[in-house]
Every structure is written in C-alpha cells, then in structure tokens.
CSV table of C-alpha atoms in Angstrom, one decimal:
chain,number,residue,atom,x,y,z
A,1,GLY,CA,3.4,-22.3,-5.2
A,2,ASP,CA,4.5,-20.3,-8.4
A,3,SER,CA,5.2,-22.8,-11.2
A,4,VAL,CA,6.1,-23.2,-15.4
A,5,THR,CA,5.7,-26.0,-17.3
A,6,GLN,CA,6.8,-26.2,-20.6
A,7,MET,CA,7.0,-29.0,-23.4
A,8,GLU,CA,10.1,-31.4,-23.1
A,9,GLY,CA,12.5,-31.6,-25.8
A,10,PRO,CA,14.2,-31.7,-27.8
A,11,VAL,CA,12.5,-30.3,-30.5
A,12,THR,CA,13.7,-31.3,-33.9
A,13,LEU,CA,13.1,-29.0,-37.0
A,14,SER,CA,14.5,-28.6,-40.2
A,15,GLU,CA,15.4,-25.0,-41.0
A,16,GLU,CA,12.6,-22.6,-42.4
A,17,ALA,CA,10.1,-24.8,-40.6
A,18,CYS,CA,7.0,-23.1,-37.9
A,19,LEU,CA,8.1,-23.5,-34.3
A,20,THR,CA,5.5,-23.5,-31.4
A,21,ILE,CA,7.2,-24.5,-27.7
A,22,ASN,CA,4.3,-24.6,-25.1
A,23,CYS,CA,4.6,-22.8,-22.0
A,24,THR,CA,1.8,-22.8,-19.1
A,25,TYR,CA,1.9,-21.2,-15.8
A,26,THR,CA,0.7,-21.1,-12.0
A,27,ALA,CA,1.0,-18.2,-10.5
A,28,THR,CA,-0.5,-16.2,-7.5
A,29,GLY,CA,-1.3,-12.4,-8.5
A,30,TYR,CA,-0.3,-11.1,-11.8
A,31,PRO,CA,2.8,-12.5,-13.1
A,32,SER,CA,5.0,-10.8,-15.7
A,33,LEU,CA,6.1,-13.8,-18.4
A,34,PHE,CA,9.4,-14.2,-20.2
A,35,TRP,CA,11.1,-16.2,-22.5
A,36,TYR,CA,15.1,-16.9,-21.9
A,37,VAL,CA,17.3,-18.7,-24.5
A,38,GLN,CA,20.6,-20.2,-23.5
A,39,TYR,CA,23.3,-21.3,-26.2
A,40,PRO,CA,25.9,-23.8,-25.4
A,41,GLY,CA,28.4,-22.9,-22.8
A,42,GLU,CA,26.6,-19.4,-22.0
A,43,GLY,CA,24.4,-17.6,-19.6
A,44,LEU,CA,20.7,-16.8,-20.4
A,45,GLN,CA,19.6,-14.1,-22.6
A,46,LEU,CA,16.1,-12.5,-22.4
A,47,LEU,CA,14.6,-12.9,-25.6
A,48,LEU,CA,11.1,-11.4,-25.0
A,49,LYS,CA,8.6,-10.4,-22.1
A,50,ALA,CA,5.0,-9.5,-21.5
A,51,THR,CA,3.6,-7.8,-18.6
A,52,LYS,CA,-0.1,-8.2,-19.0
A,53,ALA,CA,-2.9,-9.9,-20.7
A,54,ASP,CA,-2.9,-10.1,-24.0
A,55,ASP,CA,0.4,-8.3,-24.3
A,56,LYS,CA,2.5,-9.7,-27.4
A,57,GLY,CA,6.5,-9.5,-26.8
A,58,SER,CA,8.7,-10.4,-30.0
A,59,ASN,CA,12.4,-10.3,-30.7
A,60,LYS,CA,14.4,-11.7,-33.8
A,61,GLY,CA,11.1,-13.0,-35.3
A,62,PHE,CA,10.0,-14.9,-32.1
A,63,GLU,CA,6.5,-14.1,-30.8
A,64,ALA,CA,4.7,-15.0,-27.7
A,65,THR,CA,1.2,-13.5,-26.3
A,66,TYR,CA,0.4,-13.3,-22.8
A,67,ARG,CA,-3.3,-15.5,-22.5
A,68,LYS,CA,-4.6,-15.2,-19.2
A,69,GLU,CA,-7.9,-17.1,-19.6
A,70,THR,CA,-5.7,-20.1,-20.5
A,71,THR,CA,-2.4,-19.2,-18.8
A,72,SER,CA,0.0,-19.5,-21.2
A,73,PHE,CA,2.9,-18.3,-23.0
A,74,HIS,CA,3.6,-20.1,-26.1
A,75,LEU,CA,6.7,-19.3,-28.0
A,76,GLU,CA,6.5,-19.2,-32.0
A,77,LYS,CA,8.6,-18.1,-34.8
A,78,GLY,CA,7.5,-18.7,-38.5
A,79,SER,CA,10.9,-19.7,-40.0
A,80,VAL,CA,13.5,-21.2,-38.0
A,81,GLN,CA,17.3,-21.0,-38.6
A,82,VAL,CA,20.0,-23.0,-37.6
A,83,SER,CA,21.5,-20.7,-35.6
A,84,ASP,CA,18.3,-20.8,-33.3
A,85,SER,CA,19.7,-24.1,-32.0
A,86,ALA,CA,19.5,-23.6,-28.1
A,87,VAL,CA,17.6,-24.3,-25.2
A,88,TYR,CA,14.5,-22.1,-24.6
A,89,PHE,CA,13.4,-21.2,-20.8
A,90,CYS,CA,9.9,-19.9,-20.3
A,91,ALA,CA,10.1,-17.9,-16.7
A,92,LEU,CA,7.8,-15.7,-14.4
A,93,SER,CA,8.0,-13.2,-11.8
A,94,VAL,CA,5.1,-12.1,-9.6
A,95,PRO,CA,4.7,-8.3,-8.9
A,96,GLY,CA,7.1,-7.1,-6.1
A,97,TYR,CA,9.5,-9.8,-6.1
A,98,SER,CA,12.5,-10.0,-8.9
A,99,THR,CA,12.8,-13.9,-8.5
A,100,LEU,CA,12.4,-15.7,-11.6
A,101,THR,CA,10.7,-19.1,-11.6
A,102,PHE,CA,12.0,-21.3,-14.6
A,103,GLY,CA,10.3,-24.0,-16.4
A,104,LYS,CA,12.9,-27.1,-17.2
A,105,GLY,CA,13.8,-25.9,-20.4
A,106,THR,CA,13.2,-26.9,-24.0
A,107,MET,CA,15.9,-27.9,-26.4
A,108,LEU,CA,15.7,-26.8,-29.8
A,109,LEU,CA,18.0,-28.7,-32.7
A,110,VAL,CA,17.6,-27.0,-36.3
A,111,SER,CA,19.0,-28.8,-39.0
A,112,PRO,CA,19.9,-27.3,-42.4
B,1,LYS,CA,29.5,-1.4,-21.8
B,2,ALA,CA,30.7,-4.5,-20.0
B,3,GLY,CA,28.2,-7.1,-19.3
B,4,VAL,CA,28.1,-9.4,-15.8
B,5,THR,CA,31.3,-10.8,-15.1
B,6,GLN,CA,31.8,-14.3,-13.5
B,7,THR,CA,34.9,-15.6,-12.1
B,8,PRO,CA,36.2,-18.2,-12.3
B,9,ARG,CA,34.3,-20.0,-15.3
B,10,TYR,CA,35.3,-23.4,-14.1
B,11,LEU,CA,36.3,-25.1,-10.7
B,12,ILE,CA,36.8,-28.3,-9.6
B,13,LYS,CA,36.5,-28.8,-6.2
B,14,THR,CA,36.6,-32.0,-3.5
B,15,ARG,CA,33.6,-33.3,-1.4
B,16,GLY,CA,33.9,-31.3,2.1
B,17,GLN,CA,36.0,-28.7,0.3
B,18,GLN,CA,34.4,-24.7,0.5
B,19,VAL,CA,34.1,-22.6,-2.4
B,20,THR,CA,33.6,-19.2,-3.2
B,21,LEU,CA,32.5,-17.7,-6.6
B,22,SER,CA,32.6,-13.9,-7.6
B,23,CYS,CA,30.5,-11.9,-9.7
B,24,SER,CA,30.6,-8.3,-11.0
B,25,PRO,CA,27.6,-6.8,-12.2
B,26,ILE,CA,27.0,-4.2,-15.1
B,27,SER,CA,28.2,-0.6,-14.0
B,28,GLY,CA,25.3,1.1,-12.1
B,29,HIS,CA,23.5,-2.2,-11.3
B,30,ARG,CA,22.8,-2.5,-7.8
B,31,SER,CA,20.9,-6.1,-7.6
B,32,VAL,CA,22.6,-9.2,-8.1
B,33,SER,CA,20.8,-12.6,-7.9
B,34,TRP,CA,22.3,-16.1,-8.1
B,35,TYR,CA,20.6,-19.0,-9.6
B,36,GLN,CA,21.7,-22.9,-9.7
B,37,GLN,CA,21.0,-24.6,-12.9
B,38,THR,CA,21.3,-28.6,-12.9
B,39,PRO,CA,20.2,-31.1,-15.2
B,40,GLY,CA,17.7,-32.6,-12.5
B,41,GLN,CA,16.2,-29.5,-11.3
B,42,GLY,CA,16.9,-27.2,-13.7
B,43,LEU,CA,17.3,-23.1,-12.9
B,44,GLN,CA,16.6,-22.7,-9.5
B,45,PHE,CA,16.9,-19.1,-7.2
B,46,LEU,CA,19.4,-19.2,-4.6
B,47,PHE,CA,19.2,-15.4,-3.4
B,48,GLU,CA,19.2,-11.7,-4.4
B,49,TYR,CA,21.1,-8.8,-2.7
B,50,PHE,CA,20.4,-5.1,-3.1
B,51,SER,CA,22.5,-2.4,-1.8
B,52,GLU,CA,24.6,-4.9,0.4
B,53,THR,CA,21.6,-6.3,1.9
B,54,GLN,CA,19.8,-9.9,1.1
B,55,ARG,CA,16.3,-9.2,-0.1
B,56,ASN,CA,15.4,-13.0,-1.1
B,57,LYS,CA,16.3,-16.3,-0.2
B,58,GLY,CA,15.7,-19.8,-2.1
B,59,ASN,CA,15.0,-23.0,-0.5
B,60,PHE,CA,18.6,-23.8,-0.2
B,61,PRO,CA,20.5,-25.3,3.0
B,62,GLY,CA,22.1,-22.8,5.1
B,63,ARG,CA,25.8,-24.2,3.6
B,64,PHE,CA,24.8,-21.6,0.8
B,65,SER,CA,25.6,-18.2,1.3
B,66,GLY,CA,26.4,-15.1,0.0
B,67,ARG,CA,27.3,-11.2,0.4
B,68,GLN,CA,27.5,-8.0,-1.6
B,69,PHE,CA,30.1,-5.3,-1.4
B,70,SER,CA,29.7,-1.6,-1.5
B,71,ASN,CA,30.6,-1.7,-5.1
B,72,SER,CA,27.8,-4.0,-5.9
B,73,ARG,CA,29.9,-7.1,-6.7
B,74,SER,CA,29.0,-10.0,-4.9
B,75,GLU,CA,30.3,-13.3,-4.0
B,76,MET,CA,28.7,-16.5,-3.1
B,77,ASN,CA,29.9,-19.1,-0.7
B,78,VAL,CA,29.4,-22.8,-0.7
B,79,SER,CA,30.7,-24.8,2.5
B,80,THR,CA,31.4,-28.4,2.8
B,81,LEU,CA,30.8,-29.1,-0.7
B,82,GLU,CA,28.5,-32.4,-1.6
B,83,LEU,CA,28.5,-34.2,-5.1
B,84,GLY,CA,25.0,-32.7,-5.3
B,85,ASP,CA,26.4,-29.3,-5.6
B,86,SER,CA,27.8,-29.6,-8.9
B,87,ALA,CA,26.4,-27.1,-11.1
B,88,LEU,CA,26.4,-24.1,-13.3
B,89,TYR,CA,25.7,-21.2,-11.1
B,90,LEU,CA,24.5,-18.1,-12.7
B,91,CYS,CA,24.6,-14.5,-11.7
B,92,ALA,CA,22.1,-11.9,-12.7
B,93,SER,CA,22.5,-8.0,-12.2
B,94,SER,CA,19.8,-5.5,-12.5
B,95,LEU,CA,19.5,-1.4,-12.0
B,96,GLY,CA,16.9,-2.4,-9.1
B,97,THR,CA,14.8,-4.9,-7.3
B,98,GLY,CA,11.4,-5.4,-6.1
B,99,GLY,CA,10.0,-6.1,-9.6
B,100,MET,CA,11.1,-7.1,-13.0
B,101,ASN,CA,10.5,-3.9,-14.7
B,102,TYR,CA,14.7,-3.4,-14.5
B,103,GLY,CA,15.2,-6.4,-16.5
B,104,TYR,CA,17.7,-8.8,-15.6
B,105,THR,CA,21.3,-9.8,-17.4
B,106,PHE,CA,23.0,-12.8,-16.8
B,107,GLY,CA,26.6,-13.7,-16.5
B,108,SER,CA,27.7,-16.7,-18.6
B,109,GLY,CA,28.0,-18.4,-15.1
B,110,THR,CA,30.6,-20.7,-13.0
B,111,ARG,CA,30.6,-24.5,-13.9
B,112,LEU,CA,31.5,-25.9,-10.6
B,113,THR,CA,32.1,-29.9,-10.4
B,114,VAL,CA,32.6,-31.7,-7.0
B,115,VAL,CA,34.8,-34.7,-7.0
C-alpha cells in the first residue's frame, strides 16, 4: 500500500541554522505530495505542496522538490527561527482519491 | 472567513460509553474528512463524506461511524469506547472530492480521553 517515511525527531537546531527533514514515499500511480505543520494544541496547516515531478513547492522560506527518481520530497529551509518549532508531516494522495497518507511526523525544536 | 470548527475541544469519557464529535466545515465546502491522531499510530484516515454520502472509509472497526448533513456539517460517533480510542480527532474540509486539487483545511481537533 501507499506509505510515507520521514526522519525521526526531534531535530534540534539553533536559530539561523539550516534545516532538512527527509521524506520518502511509496505509492501506486502518480501521487501529489504535501508538507503539513502542526503547532502545539492546533490542527494541521498546509505548508506547501507539489503535484508533479520536479515541481518545487515553497512557502514562508520552506522549500521541497518532488523527486520521482528517488521518490523523495525533502523539506528544507535556509535559516530557521524559534517560531518554526513545530511538528512537520509529509503526506501524499494518489490521483482520484482525497485521502491523505501521512508520515509519522518530525518534531523540530529551534533554540535562540 | 470562518475556519473549520470542531466541538467540543476536549472530552473525557469512560470505557464502554459512546461519544459524538461535531465538525462544521468552511462555508461552501462540501467535503469533510476525519482523521485520528495518536502518538503510536500517527495520523490515520477514518472516513470522508461528500454531499451526505460516505465516499471513502479507512481501516477502523464498525464502532466508528459518521454522517454528514445537508448543510455539510458532519458528526462522527464512536460506540463502546476503549482506552485505545484516546486520541486527537481532526476534521478537514474541502470544496470538492476525488482529488487533492481543492486542498484541505483542518480544524483544531477534539481531544478525546477515555478512562
């Protein structure tokens, strides 16, 4: 079945450090890929998405590129802030279905 | 524009009881999906409703059920609660169904604790 694997956390960084959270997937068909963020006590917010190979999603300084050859969608940010501390989820959906398949989530902790 | 509203935010129930959770989607959105979030299993899809019809169902026992009303509001019900049902239940709404082109907006969730 479809699945998403992302690196386990927590990832602990100092402010202004570079961030990479790895995400790989297994899916039938040609999935759309997403990154969601969850702040403490809140629901999920869509951070960025990509719907076809080589697409780059970007938002709030975060970027991820859909790599079909490596079935990956790694999340990157050049300079993290304390306010980026949250749990990040990689997810996919396959064509024709609205169901999201999520990874386990990666907690990011950014210290001043 | 109001977001997705889930009520109640917190709930404590006893094993064996049943519970009903409510979700009001964004105005104009006709699709509502439910997800269960636990530390052990992560985020798992429960079901999706569109125009009062269940479109998809996840791999959960029959104790978990849902429905959608004509105004697109949705409820999910869990009967004969078990300790393992303790979780954050998230609702997401979308304009349409059958694909992710519409995008989903999540609510803040209902935290259910079964004691």
